[in-house]
Short mmCIF file of C-alpha atoms and ligand atoms in Angstrom, two decimals:
data_model
loop_
_atom_site.label_atom_id
_atom_site.label_comp_id
_atom_site.label_asym_id
_atom_site.label_seq_id
_atom_site.Cartn_x
_atom_site.Cartn_y
_atom_site.Cartn_z
CA MET A 1 -25.89 -6.41 14.81
CA ILE A 2 -23.97 -9.05 16.68
CA LYS A 3 -25.83 -11.01 19.26
CA TYR A 4 -24.02 -10.75 22.59
CA LEU A 5 -24.52 -12.70 25.60
CA SER A 6 -26.68 -10.56 27.85
CA SER A 7 -28.08 -10.95 31.32
CA GLU A 8 -31.49 -11.40 29.83
CA ASN A 9 -30.57 -14.36 27.88
CA LEU A 10 -28.27 -15.81 30.71
CA LYS A 11 -31.41 -15.73 32.87
CA LYS A 12 -33.35 -17.47 29.96
CA PHE A 13 -30.73 -20.27 29.93
CA SER A 14 -30.45 -20.72 33.78
CA GLY A 15 -30.26 -24.58 34.36
CA LYS A 16 -29.28 -25.39 30.75
CA THR A 17 -25.85 -26.22 28.90
CA CYS A 18 -23.89 -23.92 26.87
CA LEU A 19 -21.69 -25.18 24.07
CA LEU A 20 -18.81 -22.76 24.44
CA ARG A 21 -16.18 -22.41 21.52
CA ILE A 22 -12.81 -21.33 23.01
CA ASP A 23 -9.29 -21.40 21.45
CA LEU A 24 -6.73 -23.41 23.27
CA ASN A 25 -4.48 -23.49 20.40
CA VAL A 26 -0.95 -23.43 21.65
CA GLU A 27 2.01 -25.15 19.87
CA LEU A 28 3.54 -28.34 21.05
CA GLY A 29 6.07 -27.71 23.58
CA MET A 30 4.85 -24.24 24.39
CA PRO A 31 3.37 -23.91 27.94
CA LEU A 32 -0.49 -24.67 28.03
CA ASP A 33 -1.13 -21.65 30.50
CA SER A 34 -1.44 -19.10 27.71
CA TYR A 35 -3.04 -15.61 27.54
CA ARG A 36 -5.78 -17.02 25.39
CA LEU A 37 -6.73 -19.50 28.14
CA GLU A 38 -6.76 -16.60 30.83
CA ALA A 39 -8.85 -14.55 28.55
CA VAL A 40 -11.75 -17.11 28.32
CA LEU A 41 -11.95 -17.57 32.07
CA PRO A 42 -14.48 -14.64 32.70
CA THR A 43 -17.12 -16.07 30.34
CA ILE A 44 -16.75 -19.42 31.77
CA ARG A 45 -17.26 -18.05 35.28
CA LEU A 46 -20.11 -15.87 34.24
CA LEU A 47 -21.96 -18.93 32.72
CA LEU A 48 -21.49 -21.01 35.98
CA LYS A 49 -22.40 -18.05 38.16
CA ASN A 50 -25.87 -17.99 36.11
CA ASP A 51 -26.26 -21.89 36.77
CA VAL A 52 -25.32 -22.71 33.18
CA ARG A 53 -23.32 -25.99 32.63
CA VAL A 54 -20.45 -25.68 30.09
CA VAL A 55 -19.26 -27.96 27.36
CA LEU A 56 -15.96 -26.38 26.03
CA MET A 57 -14.76 -27.07 22.71
CA SER A 58 -11.46 -26.15 20.78
CA HIS A 59 -9.15 -26.93 18.16
CA ARG A 60 -5.33 -27.32 18.66
CA GLY A 61 -2.60 -27.35 15.95
CA ARG A 62 -3.16 -28.70 12.56
CA PRO A 63 -3.69 -32.61 12.81
CA VAL A 64 -3.38 -34.45 9.37
CA LEU A 65 -6.20 -36.71 9.03
CA LYS A 66 -4.73 -39.55 6.77
CA LEU A 67 -8.02 -41.23 5.87
CA GLU A 68 -8.93 -39.54 2.68
CA GLY A 69 -12.36 -39.89 0.94
CA GLN A 70 -15.82 -38.35 1.65
CA MET A 71 -17.21 -38.10 5.16
CA LYS A 72 -19.16 -41.38 5.71
CA GLY A 73 -20.01 -40.48 9.22
CA VAL A 74 -17.97 -38.29 11.59
CA LYS A 75 -16.86 -41.44 13.67
CA ASP A 76 -14.50 -43.44 11.35
CA ASP A 77 -12.58 -40.57 10.12
CA TRP A 78 -10.07 -39.73 12.89
CA ASP A 79 -6.82 -41.31 12.20
CA PHE A 80 -5.39 -42.23 15.78
CA ASP A 81 -1.84 -41.65 14.60
CA ARG A 82 0.81 -40.70 17.29
CA GLY A 83 1.44 -37.29 15.95
CA ASN A 84 -2.23 -36.46 16.22
CA ARG A 85 -2.37 -37.77 19.81
CA GLU A 86 0.09 -35.29 20.86
CA LEU A 87 -2.60 -32.63 19.95
CA SER A 88 -5.09 -33.89 22.36
CA LEU A 89 -6.73 -31.35 24.64
CA ALA A 90 -6.67 -33.68 27.59
CA PRO A 91 -3.78 -32.06 29.24
CA PHE A 92 -5.83 -28.90 29.49
CA THR A 93 -8.39 -30.56 31.81
CA LYS A 94 -6.47 -30.36 34.93
CA LEU A 95 -5.31 -26.76 34.08
CA LEU A 96 -8.68 -25.55 33.48
CA ALA A 97 -9.99 -26.97 36.77
CA LYS A 98 -7.37 -25.47 38.83
CA LYS A 99 -8.25 -22.06 37.03
CA ILE A 100 -12.05 -22.23 37.60
CA ILE A 101 -11.54 -24.07 41.01
CA GLU A 102 -13.87 -26.90 40.16
CA PRO A 103 -13.50 -30.33 38.43
CA VAL A 104 -13.60 -30.61 34.71
CA CYS A 105 -14.66 -33.61 32.82
CA PHE A 106 -12.73 -34.44 29.83
CA ILE A 107 -14.93 -36.34 26.97
CA PRO A 108 -12.34 -38.48 24.93
CA TYR A 109 -12.86 -38.73 21.08
CA GLU A 110 -14.43 -42.19 21.36
CA LYS A 111 -17.02 -41.31 24.15
CA SER A 112 -18.14 -38.13 22.11
CA PHE A 113 -20.20 -40.57 20.01
CA VAL A 114 -22.51 -41.71 22.81
CA LEU A 115 -26.14 -41.39 21.49
CA ASP A 116 -27.72 -39.39 24.06
CA LYS A 117 -25.48 -36.59 24.91
CA LYS A 118 -28.04 -34.91 27.28
CA LYS A 119 -28.24 -38.10 29.14
CA PHE A 120 -24.41 -38.37 29.32
CA LEU A 121 -24.16 -35.00 30.84
CA ALA A 122 -26.96 -35.61 33.35
CA GLU A 123 -25.16 -38.63 34.67
CA HIS A 124 -22.04 -36.81 35.55
CA ARG A 125 -21.88 -34.27 38.45
CA GLU A 126 -19.36 -31.91 36.99
CA ARG A 127 -20.62 -28.68 35.64
CA VAL A 128 -17.83 -28.22 33.00
CA PHE A 129 -16.77 -30.48 30.29
CA LEU A 130 -14.20 -30.47 27.48
CA LEU A 131 -14.47 -32.24 24.30
CA GLU A 132 -11.55 -33.46 22.48
CA ASN A 133 -9.54 -31.53 19.73
CA LEU A 134 -12.28 -30.49 17.11
CA ARG A 135 -9.56 -30.97 14.31
CA PHE A 136 -9.76 -34.71 14.94
CA TYR A 137 -12.97 -34.77 13.33
CA ARG A 138 -13.32 -34.62 9.66
CA GLY A 139 -16.32 -32.34 9.34
CA GLU A 140 -14.73 -29.50 11.34
CA GLU A 141 -12.40 -27.81 8.86
CA THR A 142 -14.85 -28.52 5.93
CA ASN A 143 -17.63 -26.56 7.96
CA ASP A 144 -19.88 -29.73 7.20
CA ASP A 145 -23.28 -29.12 8.50
CA ARG A 146 -23.73 -32.79 9.67
CA PHE A 147 -20.75 -32.13 12.21
CA GLY A 148 -22.21 -28.88 13.02
CA GLU A 149 -25.43 -30.71 13.94
CA PHE A 150 -23.46 -33.41 15.65
CA LEU A 151 -21.80 -30.75 18.02
CA SER A 152 -25.05 -28.91 18.59
CA ARG A 153 -26.37 -31.84 20.57
CA TRP A 154 -24.04 -31.13 23.40
CA GLY A 155 -25.73 -27.94 24.49
CA ASP A 156 -28.98 -25.76 24.34
CA PHE A 157 -27.20 -22.87 23.33
CA TYR A 158 -23.95 -21.82 21.59
CA VAL A 159 -21.47 -19.06 22.64
CA ASN A 160 -18.37 -18.26 20.39
CA ASP A 161 -15.41 -16.86 22.59
CA ALA A 162 -12.82 -17.97 20.20
CA PHE A 163 -12.06 -14.77 18.37
CA ALA A 164 -8.61 -16.05 17.46
CA VAL A 165 -10.15 -18.58 15.07
CA SER A 166 -13.30 -16.59 13.90
CA HIS A 167 -11.58 -15.99 10.55
CA ARG A 168 -11.78 -19.78 9.81
CA ALA A 169 -15.17 -21.00 8.39
CA ASP A 170 -15.06 -24.13 10.51
CA ALA A 171 -18.11 -26.23 11.71
CA SER A 172 -17.56 -25.14 15.28
CA ILE A 173 -17.42 -21.53 14.20
CA ALA A 174 -19.88 -21.31 11.41
CA ALA A 175 -22.19 -24.38 10.67
CA ILE A 176 -23.08 -24.69 14.35
CA THR A 177 -24.95 -21.41 14.50
CA LYS A 178 -27.66 -23.09 12.22
CA PHE A 179 -28.57 -25.42 14.84
CA LEU A 180 -28.56 -23.53 18.16
CA PRO A 181 -29.36 -19.99 19.62
CA SER A 182 -25.91 -18.40 19.15
CA TYR A 183 -24.07 -15.62 20.91
CA ALA A 184 -20.78 -13.71 21.26
CA GLY A 185 -19.08 -14.24 24.50
CA LEU A 186 -17.26 -11.59 26.66
CA LEU A 187 -13.81 -12.05 25.06
CA LEU A 188 -15.29 -11.88 21.52
CA GLU A 189 -17.21 -8.76 22.60
CA ARG A 190 -14.05 -7.00 24.03
CA GLU A 191 -12.15 -7.88 20.70
CA VAL A 192 -14.64 -6.36 18.50
CA LYS A 193 -15.22 -3.30 20.54
CA ASN A 194 -11.38 -2.55 20.94
CA LEU A 195 -10.42 -3.37 17.42
CA ASN A 196 -13.46 -1.20 16.13
CA LYS A 197 -12.10 1.65 18.18
CA VAL A 198 -8.72 1.43 16.67
CA MET A 199 -10.06 1.02 13.21
CA LYS A 200 -12.12 4.30 13.60
CA SER A 201 -9.44 6.14 15.39
CA SER A 202 -8.46 9.38 13.89
CA ASP A 203 -5.72 10.40 16.48
CA HIS A 204 -2.46 11.09 15.08
CA PRO A 205 0.40 10.27 14.76
CA PHE A 206 -0.96 6.86 13.83
CA THR A 207 1.80 4.10 13.86
CA VAL A 208 1.50 0.46 12.60
CA ILE A 209 4.26 -1.95 13.73
CA VAL A 210 4.63 -5.06 11.76
CA GLY A 211 7.13 -7.92 12.54
CA GLY A 212 7.10 -11.74 13.03
CA ALA A 213 7.35 -14.23 10.21
CA LYS A 214 5.47 -13.51 7.10
CA VAL A 215 5.04 -10.27 5.28
CA SER A 216 2.21 -11.46 3.17
CA ASP A 217 0.08 -12.02 6.38
CA LYS A 218 0.59 -8.26 7.22
CA LEU A 219 0.16 -6.82 3.94
CA GLY A 220 -3.59 -6.50 4.48
CA VAL A 221 -3.19 -4.30 7.45
CA VAL A 222 -0.58 -2.22 5.59
CA ARG A 223 -2.95 -1.69 2.67
CA TYR A 224 -5.96 -0.93 5.01
CA PHE A 225 -4.21 1.67 7.00
CA TRP A 226 -1.96 3.03 4.07
CA LYS A 227 -3.99 6.26 3.86
CA ARG A 228 -4.83 6.74 7.52
CA ALA A 229 -1.36 5.85 9.34
CA ASP A 230 1.59 8.03 9.43
CA ASP A 231 4.30 5.50 9.95
CA PHE A 232 4.86 1.81 9.36
CA LEU A 233 7.70 0.50 11.50
CA ILE A 234 8.88 -2.78 9.94
CA GLY A 235 10.85 -5.65 11.85
CA GLY A 236 11.26 -9.41 11.81
CA SER A 237 11.08 -11.22 8.63
CA PRO A 238 8.94 -8.48 6.98
CA ALA A 239 11.91 -6.34 7.33
CA ASN A 240 14.30 -8.95 5.78
CA THR A 241 11.84 -9.11 2.77
CA PHE A 242 11.79 -5.36 2.23
CA LEU A 243 15.65 -5.07 2.62
CA GLU A 244 16.21 -7.81 -0.05
CA ALA A 245 13.55 -6.31 -2.21
CA GLU A 246 15.67 -3.08 -1.81
CA GLY A 247 18.83 -4.92 -3.06
CA MET A 248 20.46 -5.64 0.26
CA ASP A 249 22.31 -8.95 0.79
CA VAL A 250 20.36 -10.51 3.60
CA GLY A 251 22.28 -13.72 3.61
CA ASP A 252 20.28 -16.73 4.77
CA SER A 253 17.83 -14.67 6.74
CA LEU A 254 14.13 -15.54 6.76
CA VAL A 255 12.51 -13.85 3.46
CA ASP A 256 9.04 -14.18 2.30
CA THR A 257 10.03 -14.47 -1.36
CA ASP A 258 6.49 -14.71 -2.52
CA ALA A 259 5.55 -11.32 -1.09
CA VAL A 260 8.31 -9.36 -2.92
CA PRO A 261 6.07 -8.38 -5.83
CA MET A 262 3.27 -7.34 -3.50
CA ILE A 263 5.60 -4.99 -1.47
CA LEU A 264 7.05 -3.40 -4.44
CA PRO A 265 4.39 -0.37 -4.47
CA TYR A 266 5.44 0.35 -0.72
CA LEU A 267 9.43 0.44 -1.43
CA ASN A 268 10.87 3.67 -0.79
CA ALA A 269 7.65 5.10 0.51
CA LYS A 270 8.42 7.64 3.31
CA LYS A 271 5.95 6.20 5.74
CA ILE A 272 7.80 2.89 5.67
CA HIS A 273 10.56 2.67 8.21
CA LEU A 274 13.06 -0.18 7.89
CA PRO A 275 15.69 -1.23 10.36
CA GLU A 276 18.96 0.94 10.16
CA ASP A 277 20.80 -1.73 11.88
CA VAL A 278 20.36 -5.43 12.42
CA LYS A 279 21.76 -8.24 14.51
CA TYR A 280 23.08 -11.39 12.93
CA ARG A 281 23.96 -14.79 14.04
CA SER A 282 26.21 -16.35 11.36
CA THR A 283 24.42 -15.25 8.15
CA LYS A 284 21.08 -14.84 9.50
CA ILE A 285 19.36 -11.66 10.64
CA LEU A 286 17.63 -12.53 13.93
CA ASP A 287 16.78 -9.03 15.55
CA VAL A 288 16.79 -5.35 14.85
CA GLY A 289 19.83 -3.44 16.20
CA PRO A 290 19.97 -0.62 18.86
CA LYS A 291 19.73 2.17 16.48
CA THR A 292 16.55 0.92 15.02
CA VAL A 293 15.27 0.38 18.55
CA LYS A 294 16.08 3.97 19.47
CA ALA A 295 14.43 5.42 16.22
CA TYR A 296 11.36 3.21 16.42
CA ALA A 297 10.91 3.78 20.20
CA GLU A 298 11.03 7.56 19.49
CA MET A 299 8.21 7.28 17.00
CA ILE A 300 6.13 5.25 19.39
CA ARG A 301 6.53 7.61 22.19
CA ARG A 302 4.96 10.43 20.33
CA SER A 303 2.07 8.35 18.55
CA LYS A 304 -1.52 8.52 19.66
CA THR A 305 -2.66 5.43 18.03
CA ILE A 306 -0.72 2.30 17.54
CA VAL A 307 -1.36 -1.13 16.18
CA TRP A 308 1.40 -3.72 16.61
CA ASN A 309 1.55 -7.25 15.38
CA GLY A 310 4.61 -9.47 15.17
CA PRO A 311 7.96 -9.38 17.21
CA MET A 312 11.15 -7.73 15.98
CA GLY A 313 13.22 -10.72 16.18
CA TRP A 314 13.80 -14.20 17.48
CA PHE A 315 13.12 -13.13 20.96
CA GLU A 316 13.05 -16.71 22.19
CA ARG A 317 16.73 -16.86 21.62
CA LYS A 318 19.18 -15.48 23.95
CA GLY A 319 20.82 -12.49 22.68
CA PHE A 320 18.08 -11.53 20.23
CA GLY A 321 15.34 -10.27 22.38
CA ASN A 322 16.36 -6.71 22.68
CA GLY A 323 14.56 -5.44 19.59
CA THR A 324 11.17 -6.67 20.79
CA ARG A 325 11.97 -5.70 24.31
CA GLY A 326 12.90 -2.17 23.41
CA ILE A 327 9.44 -1.95 21.38
CA TRP A 328 7.57 -3.27 24.54
CA LYS A 329 9.31 -0.56 26.70
CA ALA A 330 8.22 2.18 24.37
CA ILE A 331 4.69 0.73 24.13
CA LEU A 332 4.47 0.27 27.85
CA GLY A 333 5.70 3.67 28.37
CA ASN A 334 3.18 5.41 26.21
CA THR A 335 0.15 5.65 28.78
CA LYS A 336 -1.93 8.09 26.51
CA ALA A 337 -2.10 6.27 23.06
CA HIS A 338 -4.87 4.05 22.11
CA ILE A 339 -2.92 0.73 21.38
CA VAL A 340 -3.80 -2.68 20.26
CA VAL A 341 -1.16 -5.40 20.22
CA GLY A 342 -1.95 -8.99 18.80
CA GLY A 343 -0.32 -12.18 17.38
CA GLY A 344 0.15 -15.08 19.77
CA GLU A 345 3.95 -14.54 19.62
CA THR A 346 3.74 -10.89 20.30
CA VAL A 347 1.65 -11.21 23.39
CA THR A 348 3.75 -14.20 24.51
CA SER A 349 6.84 -12.13 24.13
CA LEU A 350 5.63 -9.78 26.80
CA ARG A 351 5.56 -12.64 29.38
CA THR A 352 9.06 -13.93 28.20
CA LEU A 353 10.64 -10.58 28.23
CA TYR A 354 9.20 -9.04 31.18
CA PRO A 355 8.22 -11.97 33.43
CA LYS A 356 7.64 -9.89 36.41
CA ARG A 357 5.41 -7.36 34.82
CA CYS A 358 1.67 -7.83 35.21
CA LEU A 359 -0.84 -6.71 32.48
CA PRO A 360 -0.13 -3.47 30.55
CA GLY A 361 -2.26 -0.27 31.34
CA SER A 362 -5.88 0.29 30.34
CA ASN A 363 -5.00 1.97 27.14
CA ILE A 364 -3.42 -1.12 25.59
CA PHE A 365 -5.45 -3.85 24.45
CA LEU A 366 -3.95 -7.37 23.98
CA SER A 367 -5.84 -9.17 21.27
CA THR A 368 -5.95 -12.95 21.36
CA GLY A 369 -5.93 -13.01 17.54
CA GLY A 370 -3.18 -13.50 15.28
CA GLY A 371 -4.55 -14.05 11.76
CA ALA A 372 -8.02 -13.18 12.95
CA MET A 373 -6.71 -9.71 14.20
CA LEU A 374 -4.99 -9.14 11.03
CA ASP A 375 -7.94 -9.98 8.95
CA TYR A 376 -10.51 -8.03 11.15
CA LEU A 377 -8.16 -5.05 10.90
CA SER A 378 -7.87 -5.43 7.22
CA GLY A 379 -11.54 -4.94 6.92
CA LYS A 380 -12.45 -8.41 6.10
CA LYS A 381 -15.69 -10.08 7.25
CA LEU A 382 -14.97 -12.83 9.83
CA PRO A 383 -17.15 -16.07 9.17
CA GLY A 384 -17.45 -16.50 13.08
CA ILE A 385 -18.71 -13.05 13.59
CA GLU A 386 -20.89 -12.82 10.61
CA ALA A 387 -22.55 -15.89 11.79
CA LEU A 388 -23.57 -14.27 14.93
CA LYS A 389 -25.60 -11.49 13.25
C1 3PG B 1 -4.47 -19.10 15.63
O1 3PG B 1 -3.58 -19.72 16.53
O2 3PG B 1 -4.21 -18.12 15.15
C2 3PG B 1 -5.86 -19.75 15.57
O3 3PG B 1 -6.07 -20.75 16.67
C3 3PG B 1 -6.26 -20.28 14.29
O4 3PG B 1 -5.21 -21.45 14.00
P1 3PG B 1 -5.04 -21.95 12.49
O5 3PG B 1 -4.17 -20.84 11.85
O6 3PG B 1 -4.36 -23.35 12.62
O7 3PG B 1 -6.33 -22.09 11.88
#
């Protein structure tokens, strides 16, 4: 059983400090104000309301640490190169402060090594703190116990509200739970409950929509739902890969060549639907065409359960958003089905393509997870969730 944050344990920790793992991972150049950030605010507010101070921690991007060799001590290991500096979490400080309407104190990398962390917190008036990008520290991605212990000194208890990275056995996700009482936050709880619902759903027609960049990432979901789902609507690069495997010339389109042998068992299966028409730019397929949108939208309209991960095309590019827009239109129009949509890009595409629309209806759950949602829906055990049991 996952240990959730309850009013009882909140009472117990009143006056204490929570080390809260969140996921602020946004690509460079993308707006910092993401759906993921919005989704963790309820947990931060709940903790503050219960007189709990909060030390936030997150990773961002995949910084390359140039110093090789064994971990001598977490301190000397970060390579302060410029590429990494761009991945600092410092710019989130102002934004978070604006959202929670109170000051946030950023703890730079160098300062994170203060010996007495509790004293450091006591000397500051702020109630919310933000640590530097966890992936600047060598022990994070190796799930090093020493780094888990180092982090644990910042709090009296630990809450994981970073579903999107819970498929990674990182120190701030897994090792840390050996050192502090650990719980799942509100976001993690919502993710688990909503994804479980769709995994158990027996309402048909059951439709799985896959798009985005890599078919190999999505195959687990296709496999897991193969017997249960009625239709698989394929778009994006997975569609290019299927079309090429079927013998079509897809020019210079993005194809996941390594995945071709893995998709062979699914070729020509009735349940697999491939685009009837596509939109090219020069020799590259960048979107599905109008006939495909019409056919897919029709299937979405009559579905009772829907799982969607990955846009249909390069929606950010002018002229190539219609495929994804058409799928959203059909999804938003189906107010009866039980629907989960995930993958950072898919969720972002809603904001990009329908900037004026507020959040979708209550039958639609927007997952903050990309790879994490796919792994969870593929029936895999997520290290971050297992550690909370
Ligand atoms: C994500 O964006 O899917 C998560 O934050 C995990 O990031 P990662 O794939 O770099 O581990």
